[in-house]
Coordinates of C-alpha atoms and ligand atoms in Angstrom, one line a residue:
X1 CA 104.1 275.4 108.2
X2 CA 107.0 275.6 110.7
X3 CA 110.7 276.3 110.4
X4 CA 113.2 273.9 111.9
X5 CA 115.9 276.0 113.7
X6 CA 118.6 275.5 116.3
X7 CA 115.8 276.6 118.8
X8 CA 113.4 274.0 117.6
X9 CA 110.3 274.6 115.5
X10 CA 109.2 278.2 114.9
X11 CA 106.0 279.5 113.4
X12 CA 105.6 282.4 111.1
X13 CA 104.3 284.6 113.9
X14 CA 107.5 283.9 116.0
X15 CA 109.6 285.5 113.3
X16 CA 110.1 288.7 111.4
X17 CA 112.9 289.4 108.9
X18 CA 114.9 286.3 107.9
X19 CA 118.2 286.3 106.0
X20 CA 118.0 283.2 103.7
X21 CA 121.6 282.8 102.8
X22 CA 124.5 283.7 105.2
X23 CA 127.3 281.8 106.9
X24 CA 128.3 281.5 110.5
X25 CA 131.0 279.0 109.9
X26 CA 132.6 277.9 106.7
X27 CA 136.0 276.5 105.8
X28 CA 137.4 277.9 102.5
X29 CA 140.9 276.6 103.2
X30 CA 142.5 273.5 101.5
X31 CA 140.2 270.6 101.7
X32 CA 143.0 268.1 102.6
X33 CA 143.8 270.2 105.7
X34 CA 140.2 269.9 107.0
X35 CA 140.7 272.7 109.5
X36 CA 137.0 272.7 110.2
X37 CA 137.3 269.4 112.1
X38 CA 139.4 270.9 114.9
X39 CA 137.6 274.3 115.2
X40 CA 136.8 275.2 118.8
X41 CA 133.1 276.2 119.3
X42 CA 134.1 278.7 122.0
X43 CA 136.5 280.5 119.7
X44 CA 133.8 280.8 117.1
X45 CA 131.2 282.0 119.7
X46 CA 133.6 284.8 120.8
X47 CA 133.9 286.1 117.2
X48 CA 130.4 285.5 115.9
X49 CA 128.2 286.2 118.8
X50 CA 128.8 290.0 118.5
X51 CA 127.9 289.8 114.8
X52 CA 124.6 288.0 115.6
X53 CA 123.9 290.7 118.2
X54 CA 124.5 293.4 115.6
X55 CA 122.1 291.6 113.2
X56 CA 119.4 291.4 115.8
X57 CA 119.8 295.1 116.7
X58 CA 119.4 295.8 113.0
X59 CA 116.1 293.9 112.9
X60 CA 117.1 290.4 111.8
X61 CA 115.1 287.6 113.6
X62 CA 116.7 284.5 112.1
X63 CA 119.4 283.6 109.6
X64 CA 119.9 280.6 107.3
X65 CA 123.3 279.0 107.5
X66 CA 124.3 277.9 104.0
X67 CA 127.4 275.7 104.8
X68 CA 127.0 272.0 103.7
X69 CA 129.3 269.0 103.8
X70 CA 132.5 269.7 101.8
X71 CA 133.1 273.2 103.1
X72 CA 133.1 272.5 106.8
X73 CA 129.6 272.1 108.1
X74 CA 129.6 272.2 111.9
X75 CA 126.1 272.2 113.2
X76 CA 127.4 271.9 116.8
X77 CA 129.1 275.2 116.3
X78 CA 126.0 276.8 114.8
X79 CA 124.2 275.5 117.9
X80 CA 126.8 276.9 120.3
X81 CA 126.5 280.4 118.6
X82 CA 122.7 280.2 118.7
X83 CA 122.7 279.2 122.4
X84 CA 125.2 282.0 123.4
X85 CA 123.0 284.6 121.7
X86 CA 119.5 283.1 122.1
X87 CA 119.0 283.6 118.3
X88 CA 117.6 281.0 115.9
X89 CA 119.9 279.6 113.1
X90 CA 118.5 277.5 110.3
X91 CA 120.9 274.7 109.2
X92 CA 121.2 272.6 106.0
X93 CA 122.0 269.1 105.2
X94 CA 123.6 268.4 101.8
X95 CA 126.8 268.5 99.9
X96 CA 128.9 271.1 98.1
X97 CA 130.1 271.1 94.5
X98 CA 133.0 269.6 92.5
X99 CA 135.7 269.3 93.5
X100 CA 134.7 269.5 97.1
X101 CA 132.4 266.5 97.2
X102 CA 133.7 264.3 100.1
X103 CA 134.9 260.8 99.2
X104 CA 132.2 259.1 101.3
X105 CA 129.5 260.8 99.3
X106 CA 131.1 259.8 96.0
X107 CA 131.1 256.2 97.2
X108 CA 127.6 256.3 98.6
X109 CA 124.7 255.1 96.4
X110 CA 121.7 257.3 95.6
X111 CA 119.6 255.3 98.1
X112 CA 122.3 255.7 100.9
X113 CA 122.5 259.4 100.3
X114 CA 118.7 259.7 100.4
X115 CA 118.6 257.9 103.8
X116 CA 121.4 260.1 105.1
X117 CA 119.6 263.3 104.1
X118 CA 116.2 262.1 105.5
X119 CA 117.9 261.3 108.8
X120 CA 119.4 264.8 109.1
X121 CA 116.1 266.3 108.2
X122 CA 113.9 264.2 110.6
X123 CA 116.1 263.1 113.4
X124 CA 118.9 265.6 113.6
X125 CA 122.5 266.2 112.5
X126 CA 125.2 264.2 114.2
X127 CA 124.4 264.2 118.0
X128 CA 123.3 267.9 118.1
X129 CA 119.6 267.2 118.2
X130 CA 119.2 269.9 115.6
X131 CA 117.2 269.0 112.5
X132 CA 118.3 270.3 109.2
X133 CA 115.6 272.5 107.6
X134 CA 116.7 272.2 104.0
X135 CA 119.0 270.5 101.5
X136 CA 122.0 272.4 100.0
X137 CA 123.3 271.1 96.7
X138 CA 125.7 272.7 94.2
X139 CA 127.0 272.7 90.7
X140 CA 130.6 273.3 89.5
X141 CA 131.2 277.1 88.9
X142 CA 133.4 276.4 85.8
X143 CA 132.0 273.4 84.0
X144 CA 129.1 274.5 81.8
X145 CA 128.7 271.1 80.1
X146 CA 126.2 269.9 82.7
X147 CA 126.0 268.2 86.1
X148 CA 128.8 265.8 86.9
X149 CA 127.7 262.2 87.6
X150 CA 128.1 262.8 91.4
X151 CA 126.3 266.1 91.3
X152 CA 123.4 264.5 89.5
X153 CA 123.3 261.6 92.0
X154 CA 123.3 264.0 94.9
X155 CA 120.5 266.1 93.3
X156 CA 118.3 263.0 92.7
X157 CA 118.8 261.9 96.3
X158 CA 118.0 265.5 97.5
X159 CA 114.8 265.5 95.4
X160 CA 113.8 262.1 96.9
X161 CA 114.6 263.2 100.4
X162 CA 112.8 266.5 99.8
X163 CA 109.8 264.8 98.4
X164 CA 109.5 262.6 101.5
X165 CA 110.0 265.4 104.1
X166 CA 108.8 268.6 102.3
X167 CA 112.2 270.1 102.7
X168 CA 113.4 272.8 100.2
X169 CA 116.4 272.2 98.0
X170 CA 118.7 275.2 97.6
X171 CA 121.4 275.1 94.9
X172 CA 124.6 277.1 94.5
X173 CA 124.4 277.4 90.7
X174 CA 126.1 280.2 88.7
X175 CA 124.6 279.4 85.3
X176 CA 120.9 279.6 84.4
X177 CA 121.1 276.8 81.9
X178 CA 122.2 274.4 84.7
X179 CA 119.3 275.5 86.8
X180 CA 117.0 274.4 84.0
X181 CA 118.8 271.1 83.9
X182 CA 118.5 270.8 87.7
X183 CA 114.8 271.5 87.6
X184 CA 114.3 268.8 84.9
X185 CA 116.1 266.3 87.2
X186 CA 114.0 267.1 90.3
X187 CA 110.8 267.1 88.3
X188 CA 111.6 263.7 87.0
X189 CA 111.7 262.4 90.6
X190 CA 108.4 264.1 91.3
X191 CA 109.7 267.0 93.3
X192 CA 108.0 270.4 92.8
X193 CA 110.1 273.3 91.4
X194 CA 108.3 275.5 93.9
X195 CA 110.4 273.9 96.6
X196 CA 113.7 274.7 94.8
X197 CA 115.8 277.8 95.5
X198 CA 118.2 279.1 92.9
X199 CA 121.1 280.4 95.1
X200 CA 123.4 283.1 93.5
X201 CA 120.9 283.9 90.7
X202 CA 122.6 287.3 90.3
X203 CA 125.5 285.5 88.6
X204 CA 123.5 285.1 85.4
X205 CA 121.1 287.1 83.2
X206 CA 117.7 288.4 83.9
X207 CA 116.3 286.2 81.2
X208 CA 117.0 283.2 83.4
X209 CA 115.6 285.0 86.5
X210 CA 112.2 285.3 84.7
X211 CA 112.3 281.8 83.2
X212 CA 113.2 280.1 86.5
X213 CA 110.5 282.1 88.4
X214 CA 108.1 281.2 85.7
X215 CA 108.8 277.5 86.4
X216 CA 107.9 278.2 90.0
X217 CA 111.3 278.2 91.7
X218 CA 112.7 280.8 94.0
X219 CA 115.3 283.3 92.6
X220 CA 117.7 284.3 95.3
X221 CA 119.8 287.5 95.1
X222 CA 122.3 286.9 97.8
X223 CA 125.5 288.9 97.3
X224 CA 123.8 292.1 98.3
X225 CA 126.4 294.3 100.0
X226 CA 129.3 292.3 98.6
X227 CA 132.4 293.6 96.9
X228 CA 131.7 294.8 93.3
X229 CA 127.9 294.4 94.0
X230 CA 126.0 297.6 93.3
X231 CA 122.9 298.1 95.3
X232 CA 121.3 299.9 92.4
X233 CA 121.6 296.8 90.2
X234 CA 119.9 294.7 92.8
X235 CA 117.1 297.3 93.2
X236 CA 116.5 297.1 89.4
X237 CA 116.6 293.3 89.3
X238 CA 114.1 293.1 92.2
X239 CA 111.8 295.7 90.8
X240 CA 111.7 294.0 87.4
X241 CA 110.7 290.7 88.9
X242 CA 108.1 292.4 91.1
X243 CA 106.6 294.2 88.2
X244 CA 106.5 291.0 86.2
X245 CA 104.4 289.4 89.0
X246 CA 107.0 287.2 90.6
X247 CA 107.1 288.9 94.1
X248 CA 106.5 285.7 95.9
X249 CA 109.5 284.0 94.1
X250 CA 112.3 286.4 95.2
X251 CA 114.7 286.0 98.1
X252 CA 117.2 288.6 99.3
X253 CA 120.4 287.9 101.3
X254 CA 124.1 288.8 101.6
X255 CA 126.3 285.7 101.8
X256 CA 128.1 287.3 104.7
X257 CA 129.6 286.4 108.0
X258 CA 131.7 284.2 108.9
X259 CA 134.3 282.4 110.9
X260 CA 136.8 280.6 108.6
X261 CA 138.9 278.1 110.6
X262 CA 141.6 278.3 107.9
X263 CA 142.2 282.0 108.6
X264 CA 144.0 283.4 111.7
X265 CA 141.3 283.9 114.4
X266 CA 138.6 283.1 111.9
X267 CA 139.5 285.8 109.4
X268 CA 137.7 289.1 108.9
X269 CA 134.0 289.2 109.4
X270 CA 131.5 291.0 107.2
X271 CA 128.5 292.2 109.2
X272 CA 125.0 290.9 108.5
X273 CA 123.5 294.4 108.6
X274 CA 123.8 295.8 105.0
X275 CA 120.4 294.6 103.9
X276 CA 118.4 296.0 106.8
X277 CA 120.5 299.2 107.3
X278 CA 121.1 300.3 103.8
X279 CA 119.6 298.2 101.0
X280 CA 116.0 298.1 102.0
X281 CA 116.0 301.9 102.3
X282 CA 117.1 302.1 98.7
X283 CA 114.4 299.6 97.6
X284 CA 111.7 301.7 99.3
X285 CA 113.1 304.9 97.7
X286 CA 112.8 303.2 94.4
X287 CA 109.1 302.9 95.0
X288 CA 108.7 299.3 96.3
X289 CA 105.9 299.4 98.8
X290 CA 106.0 298.2 102.4
X291 CA 103.8 295.2 101.8
X292 CA 106.2 294.0 99.1
X293 CA 109.2 294.6 101.3
X294 CA 107.6 292.6 104.0
X295 CA 106.8 289.7 101.6
X296 CA 110.4 289.7 100.2
X297 CA 112.1 289.7 103.6
X298 CA 109.7 287.9 105.9
X299 CA 107.1 285.7 104.2
X300 CA 109.3 284.5 101.3
X301 CA 112.2 283.2 103.3
X302 CA 109.9 281.6 105.8
X303 CA 107.8 279.9 103.2
X304 CA 110.9 278.8 101.3
X305 CA 112.6 277.1 104.2
X306 CA 109.7 276.1 106.4
X307 CA 107.8 272.8 105.8
Ligands
ZN1 ZN1 127.1 281.1 100.5

């Protein structure tokens, strides 16, 4: 098993603690302005290289960039930040949720999308030479009635591309019922739920955390250190899954960073250091042993995103 990064393939022994869901660069501004297109890699390096250095000083050895098409994916910028800091970044292919799905992806057939994903995963993204490690998909935050036609098409293409390459699918999904629907869709295509990551699992109930882990998928708690996010609540959630026997299905991250080209000078950055400097101490104080912490923060993210 090896992890595709901006520094090429890395093995488990090359890496320590990995943050499985962060952002170096993401454009949350109006889609029609497409400010991400004109962003200058050097300006991003100036802002984000110090954040990467701080993360490394705090014990982080790699981070997973979670920005897909639709919110300003720029793998060339991730690569520039990686090269400036000599730090590996893991990048995705894939497409964001309604209403951010780009027009070309709506027009593409399921076959065409599958081929595009496989190319990003096996040959590299654009002309960067960097292969995507994984496939990011998403569901609408507000529509609980089910996947849209385009979201379902993208998910089926992701499962087919993932099946061919061994790549993980990670989905931004705020509702547990939709995760079940997504797992049904990927299973139909022959893709294993064990290669599926439920991103933002904290947005729904514990009942779903257990059900989704029971189906074999990863349950990712990834707003740790965010506004209105209490460390104690996360400690409890993690402990309950660990006690129920799902230690190898849990991922921990912060959804922090980042440079936003729609904000002046990239906006305000949130450091990547809360997990290592604060949260893990609380987890240990709550009685979670060192072997478990290691599994949660090193082995699980490696096994989830490596292939
Ligand atoms: Zn995110």
